């Protein structure tokens, strides 16, 4: 087992080391697809299917400890229709004080372990007035308003793609079409990623709507950039957990966001379960 490596080790080597640990601990030589479960989506984990193994992220090295309540910090391995799928429970965010490299470590580890498709899930505020709480929405594009990139820093080592990553197809049209074949009622929207952890002001939401955003959240964009840099296809699904600030009368509450997500667990679990074997 390769020991946990310090932050001084460059992030791609750290991901390779975590991937090697993952292969060794699971005894599985490679994986095909990975799902990162966001706030509330973890309640859907059981509905996605029975897992064969669960490894604490702490055993892989390179993963910071999550500080948010809804996250447990483990990766599950399950077989889905002939695909070897990794399920990451325990995303970390910029707002926990993590570097962009730490935020994308799971995605880089998954790609280093062989995954060619990355499914990113999140909880989001709905900016479009026709979105309903509990509704899953396919992310068609993003506005990265975090001011950060996982590709900042020294250039990637030899053998890795250039850091000047093309993002014109950040979210795979092929995978979105496939998801809509499973559920033709799925809406699409543009996700605005903000650093948080505070929610937005109503003025910020009006601004975001003017900029073309349909959804707002605090994750996903950096992970999508890291996955695209490494050539993996990305499918991202937001669960609308609340109307964005100023669009409803009641104030935003993190507990209610998590509760809204949990009450949709069966639907979103079934959705992922149907999509995964087809990735
Ligand atoms: N804003 C930002 N992030 C969120 C929201 C929101 O309204 N809901 C869930 N995550």
mmCIF file of C-alpha atoms and ligand atoms in Angstrom:
data_model
loop_
_atom_site.group_PDB
_atom_site.id
_atom_site.type_symbol
_atom_site.label_atom_id
_atom_site.label_comp_id
_atom_site.label_asym_id
_atom_site.label_seq_id
_atom_site.Cartn_x
_atom_site.Cartn_y
_atom_site.Cartn_z
ATOM 1 C CA UNK A 1 0.000 0.000 0.000
ATOM 2 C CA UNK A 2 1.320 3.398 -0.962
ATOM 3 C CA UNK A 3 1.241 5.671 2.062
ATOM 4 C CA UNK A 4 -0.746 8.906 2.172
ATOM 5 C CA UNK A 5 1.310 11.481 0.365
ATOM 6 C CA UNK A 6 1.797 15.048 1.472
ATOM 7 C CA UNK A 7 0.365 18.073 -0.299
ATOM 8 C CA UNK A 8 3.864 18.816 -1.567
ATOM 9 C CA UNK A 9 3.583 15.858 -3.979
ATOM 10 C CA UNK A 10 2.049 17.031 -7.203
ATOM 11 C CA UNK A 11 -1.660 16.253 -7.509
ATOM 12 C CA UNK A 12 -1.488 13.888 -10.491
ATOM 13 C CA UNK A 13 1.034 11.624 -8.723
ATOM 14 C CA UNK A 14 -1.181 11.749 -5.636
ATOM 15 C CA UNK A 15 -4.180 10.590 -7.678
ATOM 16 C CA UNK A 16 -2.131 7.763 -9.260
ATOM 17 C CA UNK A 17 -1.108 6.640 -5.769
ATOM 18 C CA UNK A 18 -4.720 6.701 -4.522
ATOM 19 C CA UNK A 19 -5.831 4.752 -7.615
ATOM 20 C CA UNK A 20 -3.140 2.134 -6.983
ATOM 21 C CA UNK A 21 -4.356 1.818 -3.392
ATOM 22 C CA UNK A 22 -7.948 1.486 -4.608
ATOM 23 C CA UNK A 23 -7.019 -1.355 -6.972
ATOM 24 C CA UNK A 24 -5.046 -3.094 -4.270
ATOM 25 C CA UNK A 25 -7.671 -2.752 -1.534
ATOM 26 C CA UNK A 26 -10.565 -3.844 -3.765
ATOM 27 C CA UNK A 27 -8.623 -6.435 -5.745
ATOM 28 C CA UNK A 28 -10.337 -4.988 -8.832
ATOM 29 C CA UNK A 29 -7.851 -4.176 -11.616
ATOM 30 C CA UNK A 30 -9.737 -1.251 -13.102
ATOM 31 C CA UNK A 31 -13.019 0.659 -13.136
ATOM 32 C CA UNK A 32 -15.262 2.079 -15.862
ATOM 33 C CA UNK A 33 -17.393 4.848 -14.360
ATOM 34 C CA UNK A 34 -17.548 6.866 -11.161
ATOM 35 C CA UNK A 35 -20.385 8.694 -9.454
ATOM 36 C CA UNK A 36 -19.791 11.518 -6.991
ATOM 37 C CA UNK A 37 -22.792 11.751 -4.695
ATOM 38 C CA UNK A 38 -23.618 15.267 -3.554
ATOM 39 C CA UNK A 39 -25.630 16.508 -0.612
ATOM 40 C CA UNK A 40 -28.740 14.402 -0.169
ATOM 41 C CA UNK A 41 -27.897 12.079 -3.050
ATOM 42 C CA UNK A 42 -26.244 9.740 -0.559
ATOM 43 C CA UNK A 43 -29.710 8.825 0.621
ATOM 44 C CA UNK A 44 -30.119 7.353 -2.870
ATOM 45 C CA UNK A 45 -26.977 5.212 -2.642
ATOM 46 C CA UNK A 46 -28.849 2.075 -1.590
ATOM 47 C CA UNK A 47 -31.372 2.508 -4.417
ATOM 48 C CA UNK A 48 -28.520 2.529 -6.939
ATOM 49 C CA UNK A 49 -27.761 -1.086 -6.123
ATOM 50 C CA UNK A 50 -26.024 -3.371 -3.655
ATOM 51 C CA UNK A 51 -22.309 -2.683 -3.353
ATOM 52 C CA UNK A 52 -19.668 -5.360 -3.264
ATOM 53 C CA UNK A 53 -17.089 -3.393 -1.309
ATOM 54 C CA UNK A 54 -16.724 -0.183 0.650
ATOM 55 C CA UNK A 55 -13.334 1.418 1.306
ATOM 56 C CA UNK A 56 -12.878 4.426 3.614
ATOM 57 C CA UNK A 57 -11.439 7.331 1.607
ATOM 58 C CA UNK A 58 -8.942 7.817 4.431
ATOM 59 C CA UNK A 59 -7.327 4.490 3.401
ATOM 60 C CA UNK A 60 -6.615 5.748 -0.131
ATOM 61 C CA UNK A 61 -4.491 8.749 0.817
ATOM 62 C CA UNK A 62 -4.828 12.274 -0.488
ATOM 63 C CA UNK A 63 -8.461 12.820 0.553
ATOM 64 C CA UNK A 64 -9.115 15.614 3.040
ATOM 65 C CA UNK A 65 -11.585 14.876 5.811
ATOM 66 C CA UNK A 66 -15.057 16.174 4.952
ATOM 67 C CA UNK A 67 -16.497 18.650 7.435
ATOM 68 C CA UNK A 68 -20.150 18.622 6.322
ATOM 69 C CA UNK A 69 -22.777 16.549 8.105
ATOM 70 C CA UNK A 70 -24.207 14.707 5.117
ATOM 71 C CA UNK A 71 -20.949 13.109 4.012
ATOM 72 C CA UNK A 72 -19.369 9.908 5.238
ATOM 73 C CA UNK A 73 -16.144 9.633 3.271
ATOM 74 C CA UNK A 74 -16.045 6.250 1.577
ATOM 75 C CA UNK A 75 -15.946 4.813 -1.914
ATOM 76 C CA UNK A 76 -18.120 1.870 -2.877
ATOM 77 C CA UNK A 77 -17.530 -0.551 -5.697
ATOM 78 C CA UNK A 78 -20.482 -2.118 -7.483
ATOM 79 C CA UNK A 79 -21.037 -3.935 -10.748
ATOM 80 C CA UNK A 80 -23.795 -2.461 -12.900
ATOM 81 C CA UNK A 81 -24.702 -4.164 -16.152
ATOM 82 C CA UNK A 82 -21.140 -5.263 -16.803
ATOM 83 C CA UNK A 83 -19.655 -1.901 -15.808
ATOM 84 C CA UNK A 84 -17.424 -1.561 -12.779
ATOM 85 C CA UNK A 85 -18.747 1.489 -10.973
ATOM 86 C CA UNK A 86 -17.238 3.554 -8.166
ATOM 87 C CA UNK A 87 -19.587 5.485 -5.903
ATOM 88 C CA UNK A 88 -17.923 8.278 -3.961
ATOM 89 C CA UNK A 89 -19.755 9.173 -0.776
ATOM 90 C CA UNK A 90 -18.100 12.199 0.719
ATOM 91 C CA UNK A 91 -17.353 15.066 -1.598
ATOM 92 C CA UNK A 92 -15.320 17.943 -0.207
ATOM 93 C CA UNK A 93 -15.857 21.575 -1.132
ATOM 94 C CA UNK A 94 -13.827 24.751 -1.511
ATOM 95 C CA UNK A 95 -15.853 26.277 1.316
ATOM 96 C CA UNK A 96 -14.386 23.766 3.765
ATOM 97 C CA UNK A 97 -11.014 25.423 3.193
ATOM 98 C CA UNK A 98 -9.826 22.858 0.635
ATOM 99 C CA UNK A 99 -7.617 23.621 -2.342
ATOM 100 C CA UNK A 100 -9.033 23.046 -5.846
ATOM 101 C CA UNK A 101 -6.637 20.062 -6.124
ATOM 102 C CA UNK A 102 -8.147 18.510 -2.990
ATOM 103 C CA UNK A 103 -11.681 19.145 -4.282
ATOM 104 C CA UNK A 104 -10.961 17.214 -7.509
ATOM 105 C CA UNK A 105 -8.827 14.444 -5.982
ATOM 106 C CA UNK A 106 -11.663 11.908 -6.155
ATOM 107 C CA UNK A 107 -12.296 12.591 -9.834
ATOM 108 C CA UNK A 108 -8.577 12.372 -10.669
ATOM 109 C CA UNK A 109 -8.300 9.144 -8.677
ATOM 110 C CA UNK A 110 -11.291 7.674 -10.525
ATOM 111 C CA UNK A 111 -9.822 8.538 -13.937
ATOM 112 C CA UNK A 112 -6.404 7.208 -12.879
ATOM 113 C CA UNK A 113 -8.199 3.974 -11.887
ATOM 114 C CA UNK A 114 -9.592 3.683 -15.418
ATOM 115 C CA UNK A 115 -12.949 5.509 -15.336
ATOM 116 C CA UNK A 116 -13.924 7.069 -18.672
ATOM 117 C CA UNK A 117 -17.235 8.515 -17.477
ATOM 118 C CA UNK A 118 -17.784 10.668 -14.403
ATOM 119 C CA UNK A 119 -21.250 11.360 -13.028
ATOM 120 C CA UNK A 120 -21.381 14.406 -10.759
ATOM 121 C CA UNK A 121 -24.468 14.948 -8.633
ATOM 122 C CA UNK A 122 -25.294 17.944 -6.484
ATOM 123 C CA UNK A 123 -27.968 19.802 -4.594
ATOM 124 C CA UNK A 124 -28.802 23.147 -6.178
ATOM 125 C CA UNK A 125 -31.049 26.132 -5.811
ATOM 126 C CA UNK A 126 -33.503 26.483 -8.688
ATOM 127 C CA UNK A 127 -33.327 29.825 -10.473
ATOM 128 C CA UNK A 128 -35.836 28.989 -13.195
ATOM 129 C CA UNK A 129 -39.329 29.539 -11.836
ATOM 130 C CA UNK A 130 -40.661 26.360 -13.448
ATOM 131 C CA UNK A 131 -38.271 24.103 -11.504
ATOM 132 C CA UNK A 132 -39.882 22.218 -8.642
ATOM 133 C CA UNK A 133 -38.222 21.165 -5.387
ATOM 134 C CA UNK A 134 -37.213 17.506 -5.665
ATOM 135 C CA UNK A 135 -36.741 17.685 -9.439
ATOM 136 C CA UNK A 136 -33.521 16.340 -11.008
ATOM 137 C CA UNK A 137 -32.084 18.568 -13.766
ATOM 138 C CA UNK A 138 -29.344 17.628 -16.248
ATOM 139 C CA UNK A 139 -26.516 20.177 -16.261
ATOM 140 C CA UNK A 140 -25.957 21.341 -19.843
ATOM 141 C CA UNK A 141 -23.147 23.800 -19.061
ATOM 142 C CA UNK A 142 -21.717 25.798 -16.181
ATOM 143 C CA UNK A 143 -20.629 29.238 -15.105
ATOM 144 C CA UNK A 144 -17.542 28.738 -12.949
ATOM 145 C CA UNK A 145 -17.859 31.717 -10.606
ATOM 146 C CA UNK A 146 -15.557 30.264 -7.958
ATOM 147 C CA UNK A 147 -12.604 32.190 -9.387
ATOM 148 C CA UNK A 148 -10.587 28.960 -9.062
ATOM 149 C CA UNK A 149 -9.341 26.201 -11.358
ATOM 150 C CA UNK A 150 -7.957 22.745 -10.561
ATOM 151 C CA UNK A 151 -5.397 23.355 -13.321
ATOM 152 C CA UNK A 152 -3.707 26.358 -11.713
ATOM 153 C CA UNK A 153 -0.080 25.748 -10.746
ATOM 154 C CA UNK A 154 2.832 24.022 -12.430
ATOM 155 C CA UNK A 155 1.978 22.389 -15.777
ATOM 156 C CA UNK A 156 0.783 18.785 -15.625
ATOM 157 C CA UNK A 157 3.656 16.286 -15.793
ATOM 158 C CA UNK A 158 4.800 14.633 -19.021
ATOM 159 C CA UNK A 159 2.210 12.256 -20.405
ATOM 160 C CA UNK A 160 -0.747 14.370 -19.231
ATOM 161 C CA UNK A 161 -2.794 16.641 -21.502
ATOM 162 C CA UNK A 162 -2.057 20.364 -21.667
ATOM 163 C CA UNK A 163 -3.651 22.461 -18.929
ATOM 164 C CA UNK A 164 -5.373 24.640 -21.556
ATOM 165 C CA UNK A 165 -8.426 22.403 -21.491
ATOM 166 C CA UNK A 166 -11.214 22.887 -24.022
ATOM 167 C CA UNK A 167 -14.583 23.154 -22.271
ATOM 168 C CA UNK A 168 -16.931 23.570 -25.241
ATOM 169 C CA UNK A 169 -18.363 20.086 -24.476
ATOM 170 C CA UNK A 170 -17.863 20.153 -20.719
ATOM 171 C CA UNK A 171 -21.069 18.168 -20.144
ATOM 172 C CA UNK A 172 -21.470 15.331 -22.610
ATOM 173 C CA UNK A 173 -24.412 15.711 -25.018
ATOM 174 C CA UNK A 174 -24.222 11.944 -25.587
ATOM 175 C CA UNK A 175 -24.665 11.134 -21.897
ATOM 176 C CA UNK A 176 -27.461 13.700 -21.511
ATOM 177 C CA UNK A 177 -29.317 12.146 -24.453
ATOM 178 C CA UNK A 178 -28.886 8.744 -22.851
ATOM 179 C CA UNK A 179 -30.279 10.038 -19.540
ATOM 180 C CA UNK A 180 -33.277 11.508 -21.368
ATOM 181 C CA UNK A 181 -33.924 8.153 -23.009
ATOM 182 C CA UNK A 182 -34.358 6.769 -19.476
ATOM 183 C CA UNK A 183 -36.462 9.738 -18.344
ATOM 184 C CA UNK A 184 -37.823 11.961 -21.139
ATOM 185 C CA UNK A 185 -39.181 14.442 -18.567
ATOM 186 C CA UNK A 186 -35.663 15.484 -17.460
ATOM 187 C CA UNK A 187 -35.052 19.230 -17.827
ATOM 188 C CA UNK A 188 -31.658 20.740 -18.633
ATOM 189 C CA UNK A 189 -30.059 23.820 -17.165
ATOM 190 C CA UNK A 190 -26.917 25.899 -16.757
ATOM 191 C CA UNK A 191 -25.290 25.512 -13.319
ATOM 192 C CA UNK A 192 -23.625 28.483 -11.672
ATOM 193 C CA UNK A 193 -20.901 27.370 -9.249
ATOM 194 C CA UNK A 194 -20.235 29.782 -6.401
ATOM 195 C CA UNK A 195 -17.713 29.351 -3.586
ATOM 196 C CA UNK A 196 -20.255 29.615 -0.725
ATOM 197 C CA UNK A 197 -20.724 28.556 2.013
ATOM 198 C CA UNK A 198 -23.254 31.335 2.470
ATOM 199 C CA UNK A 199 -26.255 31.249 0.172
ATOM 200 C CA UNK A 200 -26.779 34.014 -2.365
ATOM 201 C CA UNK A 201 -28.587 37.301 -1.959
ATOM 202 C CA UNK A 202 -31.722 37.893 -4.048
ATOM 203 C CA UNK A 203 -29.711 40.496 -6.023
ATOM 204 C CA UNK A 204 -27.070 37.878 -6.802
ATOM 205 C CA UNK A 205 -29.763 35.475 -7.990
ATOM 206 C CA UNK A 206 -31.193 38.171 -10.300
ATOM 207 C CA UNK A 207 -27.661 38.729 -11.609
ATOM 208 C CA UNK A 208 -27.125 34.990 -12.138
ATOM 209 C CA UNK A 209 -30.412 34.718 -14.029
ATOM 210 C CA UNK A 210 -29.263 37.580 -16.258
ATOM 211 C CA UNK A 211 -25.985 35.738 -16.861
ATOM 212 C CA UNK A 212 -27.864 32.680 -18.086
ATOM 213 C CA UNK A 213 -27.825 30.479 -14.981
ATOM 214 C CA UNK A 214 -30.746 28.133 -14.230
ATOM 215 C CA UNK A 215 -29.266 26.450 -11.141
ATOM 216 C CA UNK A 216 -26.922 27.595 -8.385
ATOM 217 C CA UNK A 217 -24.677 25.531 -6.145
ATOM 218 C CA UNK A 218 -21.260 25.200 -4.525
ATOM 219 C CA UNK A 219 -19.633 22.215 -6.229
ATOM 220 C CA UNK A 220 -19.317 20.298 -9.518
ATOM 221 C CA UNK A 221 -17.634 22.866 -11.806
ATOM 222 C CA UNK A 222 -14.043 22.201 -10.666
ATOM 223 C CA UNK A 223 -14.596 18.446 -10.782
ATOM 224 C CA UNK A 224 -16.022 18.698 -14.308
ATOM 225 C CA UNK A 225 -12.968 20.726 -15.406
ATOM 226 C CA UNK A 226 -10.589 18.149 -13.893
ATOM 227 C CA UNK A 227 -12.452 15.280 -15.565
ATOM 228 C CA UNK A 228 -12.485 16.994 -18.979
ATOM 229 C CA UNK A 229 -8.785 17.776 -18.667
ATOM 230 C CA UNK A 230 -8.153 14.040 -18.364
ATOM 231 C CA UNK A 231 -10.504 13.241 -21.261
ATOM 232 C CA UNK A 232 -13.344 11.648 -19.275
ATOM 233 C CA UNK A 233 -16.969 12.266 -20.277
ATOM 234 C CA UNK A 234 -19.051 14.125 -17.706
ATOM 235 C CA UNK A 235 -22.724 13.787 -16.830
ATOM 236 C CA UNK A 236 -23.887 16.147 -14.073
ATOM 237 C CA UNK A 237 -27.299 16.057 -12.424
ATOM 238 C CA UNK A 238 -28.569 18.694 -10.018
ATOM 239 C CA UNK A 239 -31.329 17.969 -7.578
ATOM 240 C CA UNK A 240 -33.348 21.143 -7.032
ATOM 241 C CA UNK A 241 -33.594 21.335 -3.240
ATOM 242 C CA UNK A 242 -34.984 24.868 -2.932
ATOM 243 C CA UNK A 243 -36.050 27.882 -4.955
ATOM 244 C CA UNK A 244 -32.984 30.179 -5.123
ATOM 245 C CA UNK A 245 -32.839 33.150 -2.743
ATOM 246 C CA UNK A 246 -35.618 35.675 -3.220
ATOM 247 C CA UNK A 247 -37.789 33.328 -5.301
ATOM 248 C CA UNK A 248 -39.709 32.003 -2.299
ATOM 249 C CA UNK A 249 -40.819 33.691 0.872
ATOM 250 C CA UNK A 250 -39.037 31.483 3.405
ATOM 251 C CA UNK A 251 -35.283 31.828 4.182
ATOM 252 C CA UNK A 252 -32.813 29.178 2.973
ATOM 253 C CA UNK A 253 -31.811 26.515 5.470
ATOM 254 C CA UNK A 254 -29.148 23.824 5.003
ATOM 255 C CA UNK A 255 -31.199 21.292 6.970
ATOM 256 C CA UNK A 256 -34.158 21.829 4.661
ATOM 257 C CA UNK A 257 -31.896 21.474 1.623
ATOM 258 C CA UNK A 258 -30.734 18.066 2.895
ATOM 259 C CA UNK A 259 -34.279 17.016 3.843
ATOM 260 C CA UNK A 260 -35.623 17.956 0.400
ATOM 261 C CA UNK A 261 -32.887 15.868 -1.172
ATOM 262 C CA UNK A 262 -33.550 12.897 1.092
ATOM 263 C CA UNK A 263 -37.250 12.866 0.285
ATOM 264 C CA UNK A 264 -36.423 12.455 -3.430
ATOM 265 C CA UNK A 265 -33.905 9.680 -2.797
ATOM 266 C CA UNK A 266 -35.979 6.925 -4.377
ATOM 267 C CA UNK A 267 -36.539 8.818 -7.639
ATOM 268 C CA UNK A 268 -32.950 9.938 -8.089
ATOM 269 C CA UNK A 269 -31.607 6.553 -7.033
ATOM 270 C CA UNK A 270 -33.779 4.871 -9.651
ATOM 271 C CA UNK A 271 -32.622 7.399 -12.260
ATOM 272 C CA UNK A 272 -28.935 6.722 -11.562
ATOM 273 C CA UNK A 273 -29.559 3.013 -11.433
ATOM 274 C CA UNK A 274 -31.100 3.124 -14.922
ATOM 275 C CA UNK A 275 -28.379 5.360 -16.407
ATOM 276 C CA UNK A 276 -25.272 3.703 -14.958
ATOM 277 C CA UNK A 277 -25.322 0.423 -16.896
ATOM 278 C CA UNK A 278 -25.548 2.444 -20.133
ATOM 279 C CA UNK A 279 -22.567 4.736 -19.578
HETATM 280 N N1 LIG B 1 -27.510 28.118 -3.426
HETATM 281 C C1 LIG B 1 -26.277 27.566 -3.429
HETATM 282 N N2 LIG B 1 -26.057 26.291 -3.202
HETATM 283 C C2 LIG B 1 -27.119 25.506 -2.961
HETATM 284 C C3 LIG B 1 -28.418 26.000 -2.940
HETATM 285 C C4 LIG B 1 -28.628 27.387 -3.186
HETATM 286 O O1 LIG B 1 -29.762 27.909 -3.186
HETATM 287 N N3 LIG B 1 -29.253 24.951 -2.676
HETATM 288 C C5 LIG B 1 -28.458 23.850 -2.550
HETATM 289 N N4 LIG B 1 -27.175 24.195 -2.728
#
